[in-house]
PDB file of C-alpha atoms in Angstrom:
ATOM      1  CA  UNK A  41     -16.206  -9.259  -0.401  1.00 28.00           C
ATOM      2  CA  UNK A  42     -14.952 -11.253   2.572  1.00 35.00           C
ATOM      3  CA  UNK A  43     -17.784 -13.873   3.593  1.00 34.00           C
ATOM      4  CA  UNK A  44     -15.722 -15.908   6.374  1.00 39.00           C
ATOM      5  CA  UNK A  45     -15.172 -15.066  10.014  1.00 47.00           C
ATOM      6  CA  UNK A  46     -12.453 -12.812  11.137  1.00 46.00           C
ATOM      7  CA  UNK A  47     -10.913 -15.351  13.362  1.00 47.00           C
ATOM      8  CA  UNK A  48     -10.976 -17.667  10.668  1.00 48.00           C
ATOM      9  CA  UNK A  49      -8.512 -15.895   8.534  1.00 47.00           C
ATOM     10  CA  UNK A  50      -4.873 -16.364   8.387  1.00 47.00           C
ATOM     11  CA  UNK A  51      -3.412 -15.263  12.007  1.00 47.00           C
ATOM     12  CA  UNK A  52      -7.292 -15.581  13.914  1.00 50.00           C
ATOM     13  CA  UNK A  53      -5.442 -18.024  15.981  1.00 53.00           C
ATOM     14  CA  UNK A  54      -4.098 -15.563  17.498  1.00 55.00           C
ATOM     15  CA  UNK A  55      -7.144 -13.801  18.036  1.00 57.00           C
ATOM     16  CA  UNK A  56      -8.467 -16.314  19.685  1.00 60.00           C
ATOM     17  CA  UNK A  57      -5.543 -17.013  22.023  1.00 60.00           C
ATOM     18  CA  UNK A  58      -6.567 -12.655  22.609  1.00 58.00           C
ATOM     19  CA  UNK A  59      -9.395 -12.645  23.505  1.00 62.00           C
ATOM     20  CA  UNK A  60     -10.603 -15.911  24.883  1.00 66.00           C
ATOM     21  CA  UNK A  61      -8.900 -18.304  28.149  1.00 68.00           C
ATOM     22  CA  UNK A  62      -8.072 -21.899  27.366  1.00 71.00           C
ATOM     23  CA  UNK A  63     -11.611 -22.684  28.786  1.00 74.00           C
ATOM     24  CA  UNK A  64     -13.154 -20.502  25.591  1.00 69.00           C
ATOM     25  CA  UNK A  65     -14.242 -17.888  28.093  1.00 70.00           C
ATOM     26  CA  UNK A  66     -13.944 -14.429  27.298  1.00 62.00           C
ATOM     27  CA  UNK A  67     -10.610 -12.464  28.898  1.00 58.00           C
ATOM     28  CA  UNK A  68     -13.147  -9.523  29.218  1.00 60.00           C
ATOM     29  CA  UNK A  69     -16.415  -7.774  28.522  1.00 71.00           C
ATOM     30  CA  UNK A  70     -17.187  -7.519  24.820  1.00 76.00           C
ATOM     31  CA  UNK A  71     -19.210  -8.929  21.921  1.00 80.00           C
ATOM     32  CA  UNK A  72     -17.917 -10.020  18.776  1.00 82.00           C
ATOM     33  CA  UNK A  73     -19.869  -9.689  15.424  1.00 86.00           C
ATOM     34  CA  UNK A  74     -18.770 -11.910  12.712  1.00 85.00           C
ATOM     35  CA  UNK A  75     -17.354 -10.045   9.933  1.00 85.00           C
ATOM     36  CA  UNK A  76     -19.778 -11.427   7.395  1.00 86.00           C
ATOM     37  CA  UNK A  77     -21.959  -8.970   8.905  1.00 89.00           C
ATOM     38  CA  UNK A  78     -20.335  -5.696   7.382  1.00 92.00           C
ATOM     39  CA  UNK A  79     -21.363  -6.303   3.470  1.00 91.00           C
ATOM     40  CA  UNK A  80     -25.232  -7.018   4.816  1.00 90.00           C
ATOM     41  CA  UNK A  81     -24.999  -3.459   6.667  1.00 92.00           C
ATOM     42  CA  UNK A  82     -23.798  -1.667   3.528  1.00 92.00           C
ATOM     43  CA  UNK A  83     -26.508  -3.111   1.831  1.00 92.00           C
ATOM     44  CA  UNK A  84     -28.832  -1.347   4.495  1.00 90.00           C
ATOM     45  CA  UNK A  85     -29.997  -4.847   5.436  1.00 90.00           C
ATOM     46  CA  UNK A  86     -30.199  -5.188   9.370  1.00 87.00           C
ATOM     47  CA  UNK A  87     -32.462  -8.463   9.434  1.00 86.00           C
ATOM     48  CA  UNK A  88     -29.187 -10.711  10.420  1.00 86.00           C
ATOM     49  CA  UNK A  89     -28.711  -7.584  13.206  1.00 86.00           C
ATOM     50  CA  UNK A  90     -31.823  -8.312  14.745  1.00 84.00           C
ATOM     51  CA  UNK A  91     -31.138 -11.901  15.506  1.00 85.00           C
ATOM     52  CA  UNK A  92     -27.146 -11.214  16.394  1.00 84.00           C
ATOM     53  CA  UNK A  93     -29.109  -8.799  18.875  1.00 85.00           C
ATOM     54  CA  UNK A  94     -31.626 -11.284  20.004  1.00 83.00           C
ATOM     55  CA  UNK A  95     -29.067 -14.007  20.783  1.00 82.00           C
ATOM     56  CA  UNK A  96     -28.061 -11.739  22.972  1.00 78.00           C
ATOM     57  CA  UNK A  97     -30.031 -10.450  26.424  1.00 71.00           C
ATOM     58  CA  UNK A  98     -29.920  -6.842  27.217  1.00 64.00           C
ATOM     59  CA  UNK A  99     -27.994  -6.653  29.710  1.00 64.00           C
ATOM     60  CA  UNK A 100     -24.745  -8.343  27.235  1.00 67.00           C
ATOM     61  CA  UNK A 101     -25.302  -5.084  25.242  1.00 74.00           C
ATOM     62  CA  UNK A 102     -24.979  -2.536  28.164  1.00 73.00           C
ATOM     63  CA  UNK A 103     -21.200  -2.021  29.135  1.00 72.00           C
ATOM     64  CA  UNK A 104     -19.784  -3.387  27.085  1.00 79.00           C
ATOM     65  CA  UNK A 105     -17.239  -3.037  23.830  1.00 81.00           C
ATOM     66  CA  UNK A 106     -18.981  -4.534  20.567  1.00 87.00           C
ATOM     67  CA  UNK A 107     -16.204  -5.212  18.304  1.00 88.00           C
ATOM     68  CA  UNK A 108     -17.217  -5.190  14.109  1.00 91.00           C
ATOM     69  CA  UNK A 109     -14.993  -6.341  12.100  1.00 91.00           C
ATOM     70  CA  UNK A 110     -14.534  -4.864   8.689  1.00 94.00           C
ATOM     71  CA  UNK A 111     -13.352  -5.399   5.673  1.00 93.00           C
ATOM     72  CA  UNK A 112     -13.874  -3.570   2.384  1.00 93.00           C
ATOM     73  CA  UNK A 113     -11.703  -3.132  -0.734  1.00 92.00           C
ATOM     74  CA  UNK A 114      -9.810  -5.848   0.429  1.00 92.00           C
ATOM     75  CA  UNK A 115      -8.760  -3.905   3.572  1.00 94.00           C
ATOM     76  CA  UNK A 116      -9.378  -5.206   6.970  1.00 94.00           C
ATOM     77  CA  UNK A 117     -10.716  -2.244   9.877  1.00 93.00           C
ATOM     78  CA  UNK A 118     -12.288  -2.792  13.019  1.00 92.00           C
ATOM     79  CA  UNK A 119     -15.174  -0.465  14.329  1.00 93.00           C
ATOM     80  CA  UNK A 120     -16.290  -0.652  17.732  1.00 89.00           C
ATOM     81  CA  UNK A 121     -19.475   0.506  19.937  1.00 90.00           C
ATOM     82  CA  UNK A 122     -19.027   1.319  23.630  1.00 85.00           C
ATOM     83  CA  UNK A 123     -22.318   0.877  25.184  1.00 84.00           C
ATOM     84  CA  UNK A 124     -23.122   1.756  28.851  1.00 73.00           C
ATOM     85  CA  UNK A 125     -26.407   2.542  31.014  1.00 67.00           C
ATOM     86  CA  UNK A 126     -26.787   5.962  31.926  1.00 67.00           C
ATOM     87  CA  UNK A 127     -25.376   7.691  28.736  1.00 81.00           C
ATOM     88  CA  UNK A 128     -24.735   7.974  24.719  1.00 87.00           C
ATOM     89  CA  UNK A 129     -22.882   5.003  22.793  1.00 89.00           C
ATOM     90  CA  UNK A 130     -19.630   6.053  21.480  1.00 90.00           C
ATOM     91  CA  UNK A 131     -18.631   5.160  18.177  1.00 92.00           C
ATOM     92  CA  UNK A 132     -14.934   4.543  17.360  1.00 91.00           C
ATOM     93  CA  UNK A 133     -13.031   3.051  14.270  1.00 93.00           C
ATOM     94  CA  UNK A 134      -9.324   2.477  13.481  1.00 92.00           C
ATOM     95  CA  UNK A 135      -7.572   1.711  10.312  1.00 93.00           C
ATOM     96  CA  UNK A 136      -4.619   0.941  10.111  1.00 92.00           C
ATOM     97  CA  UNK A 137      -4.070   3.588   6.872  1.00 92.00           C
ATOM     98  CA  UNK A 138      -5.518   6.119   9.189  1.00 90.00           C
ATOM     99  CA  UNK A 139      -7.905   7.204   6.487  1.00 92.00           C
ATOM    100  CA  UNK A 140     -11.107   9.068   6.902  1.00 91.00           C
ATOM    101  CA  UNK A 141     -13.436   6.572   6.520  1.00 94.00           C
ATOM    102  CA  UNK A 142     -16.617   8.766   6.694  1.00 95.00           C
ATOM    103  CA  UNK A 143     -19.420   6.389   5.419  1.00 95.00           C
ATOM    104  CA  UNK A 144     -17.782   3.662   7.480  1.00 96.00           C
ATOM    105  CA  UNK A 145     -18.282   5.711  10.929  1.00 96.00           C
ATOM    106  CA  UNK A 146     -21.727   6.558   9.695  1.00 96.00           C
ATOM    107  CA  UNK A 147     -22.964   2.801   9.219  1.00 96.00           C
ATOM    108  CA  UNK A 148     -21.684   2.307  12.889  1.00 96.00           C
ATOM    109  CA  UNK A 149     -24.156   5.341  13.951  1.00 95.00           C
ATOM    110  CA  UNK A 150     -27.077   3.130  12.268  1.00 95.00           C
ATOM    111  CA  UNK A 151     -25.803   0.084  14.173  1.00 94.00           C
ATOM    112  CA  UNK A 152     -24.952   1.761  17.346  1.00 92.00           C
ATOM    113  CA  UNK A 153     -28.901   2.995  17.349  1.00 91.00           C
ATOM    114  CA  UNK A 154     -30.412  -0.114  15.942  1.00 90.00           C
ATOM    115  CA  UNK A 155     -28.880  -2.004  19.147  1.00 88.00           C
ATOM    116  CA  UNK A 156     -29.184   0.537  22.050  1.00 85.00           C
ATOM    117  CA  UNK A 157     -31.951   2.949  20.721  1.00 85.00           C
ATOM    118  CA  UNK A 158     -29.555   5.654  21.505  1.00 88.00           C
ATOM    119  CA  UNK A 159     -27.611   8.601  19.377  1.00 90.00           C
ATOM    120  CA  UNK A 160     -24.096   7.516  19.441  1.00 92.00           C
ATOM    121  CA  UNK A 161     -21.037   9.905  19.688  1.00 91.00           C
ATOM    122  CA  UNK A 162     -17.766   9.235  17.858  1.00 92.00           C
ATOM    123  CA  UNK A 163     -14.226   9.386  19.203  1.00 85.00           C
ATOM    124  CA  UNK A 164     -11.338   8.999  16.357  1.00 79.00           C
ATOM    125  CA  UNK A 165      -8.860   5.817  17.574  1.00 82.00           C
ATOM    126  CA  UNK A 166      -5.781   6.447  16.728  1.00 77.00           C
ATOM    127  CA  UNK A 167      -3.233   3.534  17.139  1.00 81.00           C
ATOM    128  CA  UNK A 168      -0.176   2.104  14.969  1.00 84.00           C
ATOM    129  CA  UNK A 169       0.070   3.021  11.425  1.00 87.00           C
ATOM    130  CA  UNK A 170       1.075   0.745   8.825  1.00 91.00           C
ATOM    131  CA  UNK A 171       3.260   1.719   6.108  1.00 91.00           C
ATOM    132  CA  UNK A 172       3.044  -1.440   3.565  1.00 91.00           C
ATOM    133  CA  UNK A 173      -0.163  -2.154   1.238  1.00 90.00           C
ATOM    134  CA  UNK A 174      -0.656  -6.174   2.729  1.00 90.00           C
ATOM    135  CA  UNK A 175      -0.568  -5.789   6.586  1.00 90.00           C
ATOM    136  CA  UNK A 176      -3.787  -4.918   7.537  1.00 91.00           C
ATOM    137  CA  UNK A 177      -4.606  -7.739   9.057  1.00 89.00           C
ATOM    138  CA  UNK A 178      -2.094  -7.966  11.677  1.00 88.00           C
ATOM    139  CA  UNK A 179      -2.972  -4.510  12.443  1.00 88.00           C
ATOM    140  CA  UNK A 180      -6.320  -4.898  12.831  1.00 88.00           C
ATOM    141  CA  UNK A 181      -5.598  -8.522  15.441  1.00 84.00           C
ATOM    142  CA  UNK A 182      -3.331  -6.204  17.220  1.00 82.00           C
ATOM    143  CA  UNK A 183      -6.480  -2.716  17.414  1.00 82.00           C
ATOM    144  CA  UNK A 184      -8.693  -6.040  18.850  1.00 80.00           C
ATOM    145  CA  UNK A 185      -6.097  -7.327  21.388  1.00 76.00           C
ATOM    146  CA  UNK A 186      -5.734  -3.787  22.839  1.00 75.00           C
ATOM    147  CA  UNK A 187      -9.586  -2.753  22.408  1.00 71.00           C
ATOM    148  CA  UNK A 188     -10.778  -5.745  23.827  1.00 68.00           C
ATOM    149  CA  UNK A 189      -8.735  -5.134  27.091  1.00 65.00           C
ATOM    150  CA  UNK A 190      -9.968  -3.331  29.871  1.00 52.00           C
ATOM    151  CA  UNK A 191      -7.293  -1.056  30.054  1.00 52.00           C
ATOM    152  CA  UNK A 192      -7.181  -0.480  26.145  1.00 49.00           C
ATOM    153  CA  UNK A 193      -6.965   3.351  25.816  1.00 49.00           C
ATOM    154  CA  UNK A 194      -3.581   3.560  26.695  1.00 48.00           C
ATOM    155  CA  UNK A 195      -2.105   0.420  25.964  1.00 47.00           C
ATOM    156  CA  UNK A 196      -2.896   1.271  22.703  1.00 51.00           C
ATOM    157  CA  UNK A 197      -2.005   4.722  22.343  1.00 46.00           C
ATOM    158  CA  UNK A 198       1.358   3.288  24.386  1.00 49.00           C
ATOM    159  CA  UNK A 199       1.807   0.470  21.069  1.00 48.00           C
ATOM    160  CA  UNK A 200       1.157   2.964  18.536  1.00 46.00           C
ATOM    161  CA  UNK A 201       4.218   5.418  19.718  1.00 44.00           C
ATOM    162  CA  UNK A 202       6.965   2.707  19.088  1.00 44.00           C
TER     163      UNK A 202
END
């Protein structure tokens, strides 16, 4: 189980350089959880949830992306919950395998409710597959740079066709 922050691994440099300005400020509207996170969900234990939530006002937590990363079975995914005011959550998670990942989306339900009070919808991301067995990493940098942008969607879509 992976204990250390996502943008600590090998390449988070470059996440960094993503999703933050040379000030440190955020490029756009999101929340980041640390990655350490994940295993304490599977566990069913939201106490470290509650204070990631508190640290936050409400209004950080209403339009916004909230970008989790995973990693389990030494295989790095991201999962990420819209949140906006006047409707439903929606749930999304890409691998780069482009496996079903069933008890994976339904963890991000829990979370998705825990933080907004709200039943969450999912939408499947689709993006660029990886072929190789050691790469998921990258892939997973490159799902953040693209989800964490405002125009994401189809810059995305766009990087997964070539």
């Amino acid at each position: 189980i992976c204990f250390f922050s996502f943008t600590n691994f090998p390449g988070g440099h470059r996440l960094r350089k993503i999703l933050f300005n040379e000030n440190g400020e955020k490029k756009t509207k999101f929340e980041i959880m640390n990655s350490a996170m994940w295993p304490l969900f599977e566990m069913n234990s939201f106490e470290d949830l509650a204070s990631w939530k508190k640290e936050r006002n409400a209004s950080a937590l209403t339009e916004t992306n909230i970008i989790i990363p995973i990693f389990v079975n030494n295989h790095w995914m991201v999962g990420i919950i819209s949140t906006f005011k006047s409707s439903n959550p929606v749930v999304q998670l890409y691998d780069s395998k482009h496996q079903e990942r069933p008890s994976q989306v339904q963890l991000l339900f829990k979370i998705a409710k825990y933080l907004t009070f709200k039943q969450a919808t999912y939408t499947k991301l689709t993006g660029p597959y990886q072929n190789d067995g050691y790469n998921c990493g990258p892939y997973t940098i490159l799902a953040v740079k693209y989800l964490s942008s405002t125009s994401w969607q189809t810059s995305f879509i766009s990087a997964a066709k070539t």
